[in-house]
Amino acid sequence: SQTIHQWPATLVQPVGSPLSLECTVEGTSNPNLYWYRQAAGRGLQLLFYSVGIGQISSEVPQNLSASRPQDRQFILSSKKLLLSDSGFYLCAWSRSDISGANVLTFGAGSRLTVL
Amino acid sequence: GQNIDQPTEMTATEGAIVQINCTYQTSGFNGLFWYQQHAGEAPTFLSYNVLDGLEEKGRFSSFLSRSKGYSYLLLKELQMKDSASYLCAVKDSNYQLIWGAGTKLIIKP
């Protein structure tokens, strides 16, 4: 069966510090991978998605970047965090076929607080 | 613009039935999803509708009317563990998911 791991679960960082959140998927190959951010009272905001190694699509211009160095690894980074980067970050995967009931399976999430 | 509307919060009693509505205005339609999210946890998939009508899965059912841009999630025989947020999401013509802000469901004994 497929599993998705995301870490760290909780992070408290000072403004201006770097960030690295990591996500790995097991039990499948060539998944679509996603980074979402969830703010209180708002819908999930898609930050980045990837359909293959080295292929990253950015949905929202921001202080963050993403990389996919391996087929089942997706990393969210920042060189200098802003206060507005605080939030709940979710990694997700889906099958590569985007039609039909292409269900997203989420990682456990990373709670980032920037002080 | 694209928009998904859901009530912000609902309260129901244990053992009762509750209906959570979702209306959408999107550029195209390629399916509607419902996810459940307990506080502090990740969303988990509940249901998918692409054709009009009712899909039943145990205590949970989801209904879709494409002509009205409307869906609802029906939860029967409510249990305390059903206290969670319920997220409605629509896949648009580009197969991108548009998410509602979620409905927080509070179950009282």
PDB file of C-alpha atoms in Angstrom:
ATOM      1  CA  SER A   1       0.000   0.000   0.000  1.00  0.00           C
ATOM      2  CA  GLN A   2       1.012   3.602  -0.501  1.00  0.00           C
ATOM      3  CA  THR A   3       2.174   5.804   2.345  1.00  0.00           C
ATOM      4  CA  ILE A   4       3.245   9.412   2.532  1.00  0.00           C
ATOM      5  CA  HIS A   5       5.623  10.829   5.100  1.00  0.00           C
ATOM      6  CA  GLN A   6       6.085  14.487   5.875  1.00  0.00           C
ATOM      7  CA  TRP A   7       8.407  16.133   8.349  1.00  0.00           C
ATOM      8  CA  PRO A   8       8.975  17.943  10.583  1.00  0.00           C
ATOM      9  CA  ALA A   9       5.523  17.976  12.169  1.00  0.00           C
ATOM     10  CA  THR A  10       6.111  21.231  14.026  1.00  0.00           C
ATOM     11  CA  LEU A  11       8.585  24.013  13.414  1.00  0.00           C
ATOM     12  CA  VAL A  12       9.188  27.350  15.103  1.00  0.00           C
ATOM     13  CA  GLN A  13      11.572  29.572  13.170  1.00  0.00           C
ATOM     14  CA  PRO A  14      12.737  33.199  13.457  1.00  0.00           C
ATOM     15  CA  VAL A  15      12.052  35.664  10.649  1.00  0.00           C
ATOM     16  CA  GLY A  16      14.823  35.572   8.065  1.00  0.00           C
ATOM     17  CA  SER A  17      15.852  31.978   8.754  1.00  0.00           C
ATOM     18  CA  PRO A  18      15.762  29.234   6.101  1.00  0.00           C
ATOM     19  CA  LEU A  19      13.153  26.504   5.791  1.00  0.00           C
ATOM     20  CA  SER A  20      13.147  22.953   4.553  1.00  0.00           C
ATOM     21  CA  LEU A  21      10.090  20.682   4.687  1.00  0.00           C
ATOM     22  CA  GLU A  22      10.407  17.222   3.240  1.00  0.00           C
ATOM     23  CA  CYS A  23       7.888  14.754   1.887  1.00  0.00           C
ATOM     24  CA  THR A  24       8.371  11.210   0.612  1.00  0.00           C
ATOM     25  CA  VAL A  25       5.951   8.731  -0.866  1.00  0.00           C
ATOM     26  CA  GLU A  26       6.263   4.944  -0.738  1.00  0.00           C
ATOM     27  CA  GLY A  27       4.519   2.192  -2.637  1.00  0.00           C
ATOM     28  CA  THR A  28       3.929   3.977  -5.930  1.00  0.00           C
ATOM     29  CA  SER A  29       5.936   5.323  -8.832  1.00  0.00           C
ATOM     30  CA  ASN A  30       5.705   8.536 -10.847  1.00  0.00           C
ATOM     31  CA  PRO A  31       3.138  10.163  -8.559  1.00  0.00           C
ATOM     32  CA  ASN A  32       1.944  13.727  -8.915  1.00  0.00           C
ATOM     33  CA  LEU A  33       3.167  15.623  -5.844  1.00  0.00           C
ATOM     34  CA  TYR A  34       1.717  18.757  -4.282  1.00  0.00           C
ATOM     35  CA  TRP A  35       2.480  21.331  -1.597  1.00  0.00           C
ATOM     36  CA  TYR A  36      -0.505  23.114  -0.075  1.00  0.00           C
ATOM     37  CA  ARG A  37      -0.793  25.743   2.630  1.00  0.00           C
ATOM     38  CA  GLN A  38      -3.844  25.993   4.840  1.00  0.00           C
ATOM     39  CA  ALA A  39      -4.651  29.219   6.650  1.00  0.00           C
ATOM     40  CA  ALA A  40      -7.393  29.406   9.269  1.00  0.00           C
ATOM     41  CA  GLY A  41     -10.808  30.038   7.697  1.00  0.00           C
ATOM     42  CA  ARG A  42      -9.530  29.645   4.169  1.00  0.00           C
ATOM     43  CA  GLY A  43      -9.506  26.912   1.596  1.00  0.00           C
ATOM     44  CA  LEU A  44      -6.384  24.954   0.809  1.00  0.00           C
ATOM     45  CA  GLN A  45      -3.998  27.017  -1.287  1.00  0.00           C
ATOM     46  CA  LEU A  46      -1.949  25.127  -3.851  1.00  0.00           C
ATOM     47  CA  LEU A  47       1.663  26.313  -3.718  1.00  0.00           C
ATOM     48  CA  PHE A  48       3.499  23.902  -6.021  1.00  0.00           C
ATOM     49  CA  TYR A  49       2.861  20.728  -7.922  1.00  0.00           C
ATOM     50  CA  SER A  50       5.095  18.343  -9.773  1.00  0.00           C
ATOM     51  CA  VAL A  51       4.410  15.717 -12.418  1.00  0.00           C
ATOM     52  CA  GLY A  52       7.958  14.358 -12.521  1.00  0.00           C
ATOM     53  CA  ILE A  53      11.559  14.707 -11.363  1.00  0.00           C
ATOM     54  CA  GLY A  54      12.776  18.266 -11.748  1.00  0.00           C
ATOM     55  CA  GLN A  55       9.363  19.456 -13.007  1.00  0.00           C
ATOM     56  CA  ILE A  56       7.855  22.068 -10.712  1.00  0.00           C
ATOM     57  CA  SER A  57       4.860  24.307 -11.350  1.00  0.00           C
ATOM     58  CA  SER A  58       4.343  27.289  -9.093  1.00  0.00           C
ATOM     59  CA  GLU A  59       0.818  28.466  -8.528  1.00  0.00           C
ATOM     60  CA  VAL A  60       1.416  31.513  -6.361  1.00  0.00           C
ATOM     61  CA  PRO A  61       4.381  33.929  -6.449  1.00  0.00           C
ATOM     62  CA  GLN A  62       5.893  33.931  -2.986  1.00  0.00           C
ATOM     63  CA  ASN A  63       8.856  33.508  -0.764  1.00  0.00           C
ATOM     64  CA  LEU A  64       8.955  29.738  -1.196  1.00  0.00           C
ATOM     65  CA  SER A  65      10.420  27.262  -3.659  1.00  0.00           C
ATOM     66  CA  ALA A  66      10.041  23.545  -4.266  1.00  0.00           C
ATOM     67  CA  SER A  67      12.255  20.816  -5.635  1.00  0.00           C
ATOM     68  CA  ARG A  68      11.796  17.200  -6.656  1.00  0.00           C
ATOM     69  CA  PRO A  69      15.235  15.593  -6.647  1.00  0.00           C
ATOM     70  CA  GLN A  70      13.866  12.039  -6.779  1.00  0.00           C
ATOM     71  CA  ASP A  71      10.676  10.480  -8.105  1.00  0.00           C
ATOM     72  CA  ARG A  72       9.053  10.153  -4.680  1.00  0.00           C
ATOM     73  CA  GLN A  73      10.647  13.070  -2.837  1.00  0.00           C
ATOM     74  CA  PHE A  74       9.300  16.611  -2.707  1.00  0.00           C
ATOM     75  CA  ILE A  75      10.932  19.430  -0.770  1.00  0.00           C
ATOM     76  CA  LEU A  76       9.571  22.851   0.166  1.00  0.00           C
ATOM     77  CA  SER A  77      12.175  25.496   0.922  1.00  0.00           C
ATOM     78  CA  SER A  78      12.699  29.122   1.729  1.00  0.00           C
ATOM     79  CA  LYS A  79      15.933  31.104   2.006  1.00  0.00           C
ATOM     80  CA  LYS A  80      14.442  33.732   4.324  1.00  0.00           C
ATOM     81  CA  LEU A  81      11.164  33.213   6.132  1.00  0.00           C
ATOM     82  CA  LEU A  82       8.600  35.965   6.544  1.00  0.00           C
ATOM     83  CA  LEU A  83       5.979  36.255   9.283  1.00  0.00           C
ATOM     84  CA  SER A  84       3.313  35.641   6.628  1.00  0.00           C
ATOM     85  CA  ASP A  85       4.819  32.216   5.905  1.00  0.00           C
ATOM     86  CA  SER A  86       3.341  30.872   9.137  1.00  0.00           C
ATOM     87  CA  GLY A  87       0.713  28.215   8.535  1.00  0.00           C
ATOM     88  CA  PHE A  88      -0.108  24.565   8.142  1.00  0.00           C
ATOM     89  CA  TYR A  89       1.709  22.999   5.195  1.00  0.00           C
ATOM     90  CA  LEU A  90       0.443  19.843   3.603  1.00  0.00           C
ATOM     91  CA  CYS A  91       2.170  17.573   1.132  1.00  0.00           C
ATOM     92  CA  ALA A  92      -0.031  15.331  -1.020  1.00  0.00           C
ATOM     93  CA  TRP A  93       0.277  12.800  -3.802  1.00  0.00           C
ATOM     94  CA  SER A  94      -2.054  11.483  -6.477  1.00  0.00           C
ATOM     95  CA  ARG A  95      -1.854   9.128  -9.400  1.00  0.00           C
ATOM     96  CA  SER A  96      -0.372  10.632 -12.521  1.00  0.00           C
ATOM     97  CA  ASP A  97      -3.690  10.292 -14.378  1.00  0.00           C
ATOM     98  CA  ILE A  98      -5.454  13.580 -13.571  1.00  0.00           C
ATOM     99  CA  SER A  99      -8.829  12.567 -14.934  1.00  0.00           C
ATOM    100  CA  GLY A 100     -11.528  10.855 -12.983  1.00  0.00           C
ATOM    101  CA  ALA A 101     -11.516  10.413  -9.239  1.00  0.00           C
ATOM    102  CA  ASN A 102      -7.861  11.234  -8.850  1.00  0.00           C
ATOM    103  CA  VAL A 103      -7.886  11.329  -5.079  1.00  0.00           C
ATOM    104  CA  LEU A 104      -5.328  13.327  -3.149  1.00  0.00           C
ATOM    105  CA  THR A 105      -3.687  11.582  -0.215  1.00  0.00           C
ATOM    106  CA  PHE A 106      -2.170  13.990   2.258  1.00  0.00           C
ATOM    107  CA  GLY A 107       0.761  13.777   4.598  1.00  0.00           C
ATOM    108  CA  ALA A 108       0.235  14.532   8.279  1.00  0.00           C
ATOM    109  CA  GLY A 109       1.129  18.187   7.822  1.00  0.00           C
ATOM    110  CA  SER A 110       3.791  20.568   9.137  1.00  0.00           C
ATOM    111  CA  ARG A 111       2.803  23.409  11.464  1.00  0.00           C
ATOM    112  CA  LEU A 112       5.174  26.342  10.856  1.00  0.00           C
ATOM    113  CA  THR A 113       5.299  29.315  13.187  1.00  0.00           C
ATOM    114  CA  VAL A 114       7.531  32.215  12.192  1.00  0.00           C
ATOM    115  CA  LEU A 115       8.373  34.580  15.032  1.00  0.00           C
TER     116      LEU A 115
ATOM    117  CA  GLY B   1     -13.503  34.115 -10.685  1.00  0.00           C
ATOM    118  CA  GLN B   2     -13.890  30.651  -9.269  1.00  0.00           C
ATOM    119  CA  ASN B   3     -15.730  30.231  -6.017  1.00  0.00           C
ATOM    120  CA  ILE B   4     -16.775  27.489  -3.618  1.00  0.00           C
ATOM    121  CA  ASP B   5     -19.237  28.363  -0.843  1.00  0.00           C
ATOM    122  CA  GLN B   6     -19.867  26.331   2.291  1.00  0.00           C
ATOM    123  CA  PRO B   7     -21.295  27.305   5.672  1.00  0.00           C
ATOM    124  CA  THR B   8     -18.534  28.171   8.117  1.00  0.00           C
ATOM    125  CA  GLU B   9     -19.885  26.170  11.038  1.00  0.00           C
ATOM    126  CA  MET B  10     -22.752  23.833  11.869  1.00  0.00           C
ATOM    127  CA  THR B  11     -23.892  22.175  15.077  1.00  0.00           C
ATOM    128  CA  ALA B  12     -25.776  18.895  15.351  1.00  0.00           C
ATOM    129  CA  THR B  13     -26.728  16.359  17.993  1.00  0.00           C
ATOM    130  CA  GLU B  14     -25.276  12.889  18.377  1.00  0.00           C
ATOM    131  CA  GLY B  15     -27.470  10.323  16.619  1.00  0.00           C
ATOM    132  CA  ALA B  16     -29.095  12.910  14.349  1.00  0.00           C
ATOM    133  CA  ILE B  17     -28.689  13.676  10.633  1.00  0.00           C
ATOM    134  CA  VAL B  18     -26.898  16.715   9.206  1.00  0.00           C
ATOM    135  CA  GLN B  19     -26.607  18.061   5.663  1.00  0.00           C
ATOM    136  CA  ILE B  20     -23.627  20.200   4.665  1.00  0.00           C
ATOM    137  CA  ASN B  21     -24.168  22.208   1.487  1.00  0.00           C
ATOM    138  CA  CYS B  22     -21.644  23.319  -1.086  1.00  0.00           C
ATOM    139  CA  THR B  23     -22.300  25.617  -4.039  1.00  0.00           C
ATOM    140  CA  TYR B  24     -19.714  26.264  -6.693  1.00  0.00           C
ATOM    141  CA  GLN B  25     -18.985  28.524  -9.614  1.00  0.00           C
ATOM    142  CA  THR B  26     -16.017  27.281 -11.584  1.00  0.00           C
ATOM    143  CA  SER B  27     -14.650  27.388 -15.103  1.00  0.00           C
ATOM    144  CA  GLY B  28     -15.728  23.943 -16.134  1.00  0.00           C
ATOM    145  CA  PHE B  29     -16.419  20.887 -14.027  1.00  0.00           C
ATOM    146  CA  ASN B  30     -14.606  17.584 -13.814  1.00  0.00           C
ATOM    147  CA  GLY B  31     -15.853  16.265 -10.507  1.00  0.00           C
ATOM    148  CA  LEU B  32     -16.536  17.254  -6.928  1.00  0.00           C
ATOM    149  CA  PHE B  33     -14.821  15.898  -3.835  1.00  0.00           C
ATOM    150  CA  TRP B  34     -15.599  15.872  -0.136  1.00  0.00           C
ATOM    151  CA  TYR B  35     -12.820  15.516   2.408  1.00  0.00           C
ATOM    152  CA  GLN B  36     -12.936  15.224   6.193  1.00  0.00           C
ATOM    153  CA  GLN B  37     -10.340  16.986   8.323  1.00  0.00           C
ATOM    154  CA  HIS B  38     -10.049  16.548  12.072  1.00  0.00           C
ATOM    155  CA  ALA B  39      -8.476  19.442  13.949  1.00  0.00           C
ATOM    156  CA  GLY B  40      -4.720  19.553  13.476  1.00  0.00           C
ATOM    157  CA  GLU B  41      -4.722  16.632  11.061  1.00  0.00           C
ATOM    158  CA  ALA B  42      -4.587  16.146   7.314  1.00  0.00           C
ATOM    159  CA  PRO B  43      -7.713  15.936   5.139  1.00  0.00           C
ATOM    160  CA  THR B  44      -8.893  12.455   4.220  1.00  0.00           C
ATOM    161  CA  PHE B  45     -11.010  11.561   1.196  1.00  0.00           C
ATOM    162  CA  LEU B  46     -14.714  10.891   1.729  1.00  0.00           C
ATOM    163  CA  SER B  47     -16.474  10.946  -1.624  1.00  0.00           C
ATOM    164  CA  TYR B  48     -16.361  11.842  -5.306  1.00  0.00           C
ATOM    165  CA  ASN B  49     -19.248  12.832  -7.574  1.00  0.00           C
ATOM    166  CA  VAL B  50     -19.031  13.510 -11.281  1.00  0.00           C
ATOM    167  CA  LEU B  51     -22.564  12.630 -12.381  1.00  0.00           C
ATOM    168  CA  ASP B  52     -25.816  13.982 -10.973  1.00  0.00           C
ATOM    169  CA  GLY B  53     -27.374  12.032  -8.169  1.00  0.00           C
ATOM    170  CA  LEU B  54     -26.665  10.493  -4.820  1.00  0.00           C
ATOM    171  CA  GLU B  55     -23.638   8.392  -3.889  1.00  0.00           C
ATOM    172  CA  GLU B  56     -24.016   6.440  -0.656  1.00  0.00           C
ATOM    173  CA  LYS B  57     -21.177   5.121   1.463  1.00  0.00           C
ATOM    174  CA  GLY B  58     -22.341   3.770   4.771  1.00  0.00           C
ATOM    175  CA  ARG B  59     -23.415   6.615   7.053  1.00  0.00           C
ATOM    176  CA  PHE B  60     -22.201   9.204   4.554  1.00  0.00           C
ATOM    177  CA  SER B  61     -23.883  10.194   1.279  1.00  0.00           C
ATOM    178  CA  SER B  62     -23.000  12.864  -1.255  1.00  0.00           C
ATOM    179  CA  PHE B  63     -25.337  14.454  -3.776  1.00  0.00           C
ATOM    180  CA  LEU B  64     -24.549  16.446  -6.906  1.00  0.00           C
ATOM    181  CA  SER B  65     -26.596  18.670  -9.214  1.00  0.00           C
ATOM    182  CA  ARG B  66     -24.366  20.015 -11.971  1.00  0.00           C
ATOM    183  CA  SER B  67     -27.074  22.254 -13.441  1.00  0.00           C
ATOM    184  CA  LYS B  68     -27.441  24.003 -10.083  1.00  0.00           C
ATOM    185  CA  GLY B  69     -23.755  24.022  -9.173  1.00  0.00           C
ATOM    186  CA  TYR B  70     -24.703  22.352  -5.914  1.00  0.00           C
ATOM    187  CA  SER B  71     -23.670  19.453  -3.761  1.00  0.00           C
ATOM    188  CA  TYR B  72     -24.370  18.284  -0.261  1.00  0.00           C
ATOM    189  CA  LEU B  73     -22.814  15.828   2.141  1.00  0.00           C
ATOM    190  CA  LEU B  74     -25.309  13.961   4.311  1.00  0.00           C
ATOM    191  CA  LEU B  75     -24.132  12.403   7.540  1.00  0.00           C
ATOM    192  CA  LYS B  76     -26.504  10.005   9.326  1.00  0.00           C
ATOM    193  CA  GLU B  77     -26.446   8.563  12.849  1.00  0.00           C
ATOM    194  CA  LEU B  78     -23.952  11.177  13.924  1.00  0.00           C
ATOM    195  CA  GLN B  79     -21.180  10.122  16.257  1.00  0.00           C
ATOM    196  CA  MET B  80     -18.904  12.300  18.367  1.00  0.00           C
ATOM    197  CA  LYS B  81     -15.972  11.299  16.154  1.00  0.00           C
ATOM    198  CA  ASP B  82     -17.722  13.023  13.227  1.00  0.00           C
ATOM    199  CA  SER B  83     -16.782  16.362  14.767  1.00  0.00           C
ATOM    200  CA  ALA B  84     -14.434  17.716  12.113  1.00  0.00           C
ATOM    201  CA  SER B  85     -14.217  20.128   9.215  1.00  0.00           C
ATOM    202  CA  TYR B  86     -15.679  19.017   5.900  1.00  0.00           C
ATOM    203  CA  LEU B  87     -14.017  20.371   2.773  1.00  0.00           C
ATOM    204  CA  CYS B  88     -15.693  20.632  -0.616  1.00  0.00           C
ATOM    205  CA  ALA B  89     -13.448  20.785  -3.678  1.00  0.00           C
ATOM    206  CA  VAL B  90     -14.224  21.014  -7.400  1.00  0.00           C
ATOM    207  CA  LYS B  91     -11.968  19.986 -10.244  1.00  0.00           C
ATOM    208  CA  ASP B  92     -12.190  22.640 -12.965  1.00  0.00           C
ATOM    209  CA  SER B  93     -11.726  22.419 -16.726  1.00  0.00           C
ATOM    210  CA  ASN B  94      -7.925  22.377 -16.285  1.00  0.00           C
ATOM    211  CA  TYR B  95      -8.232  19.527 -13.763  1.00  0.00           C
ATOM    212  CA  GLN B  96      -7.130  21.888 -10.991  1.00  0.00           C
ATOM    213  CA  LEU B  97      -8.808  21.512  -7.605  1.00  0.00           C
ATOM    214  CA  ILE B  98     -10.614  24.550  -6.241  1.00  0.00           C
ATOM    215  CA  TRP B  99     -11.200  24.269  -2.483  1.00  0.00           C
ATOM    216  CA  GLY B 100     -13.890  25.653  -0.250  1.00  0.00           C
ATOM    217  CA  ALA B 101     -12.916  27.038   3.157  1.00  0.00           C
ATOM    218  CA  GLY B 102     -14.540  24.081   4.886  1.00  0.00           C
ATOM    219  CA  THR B 103     -17.464  23.616   7.261  1.00  0.00           C
ATOM    220  CA  LYS B 104     -16.678  22.981  10.901  1.00  0.00           C
ATOM    221  CA  LEU B 105     -19.170  20.464  12.264  1.00  0.00           C
ATOM    222  CA  ILE B 106     -19.690  20.387  16.019  1.00  0.00           C
ATOM    223  CA  ILE B 107     -21.476  17.355  17.465  1.00  0.00           C
ATOM    224  CA  LYS B 108     -23.136  17.736  20.851  1.00  0.00           C
ATOM    225  CA  PRO B 109     -24.164  14.822  23.090  1.00  0.00           C
TER     226      PRO B 109
END
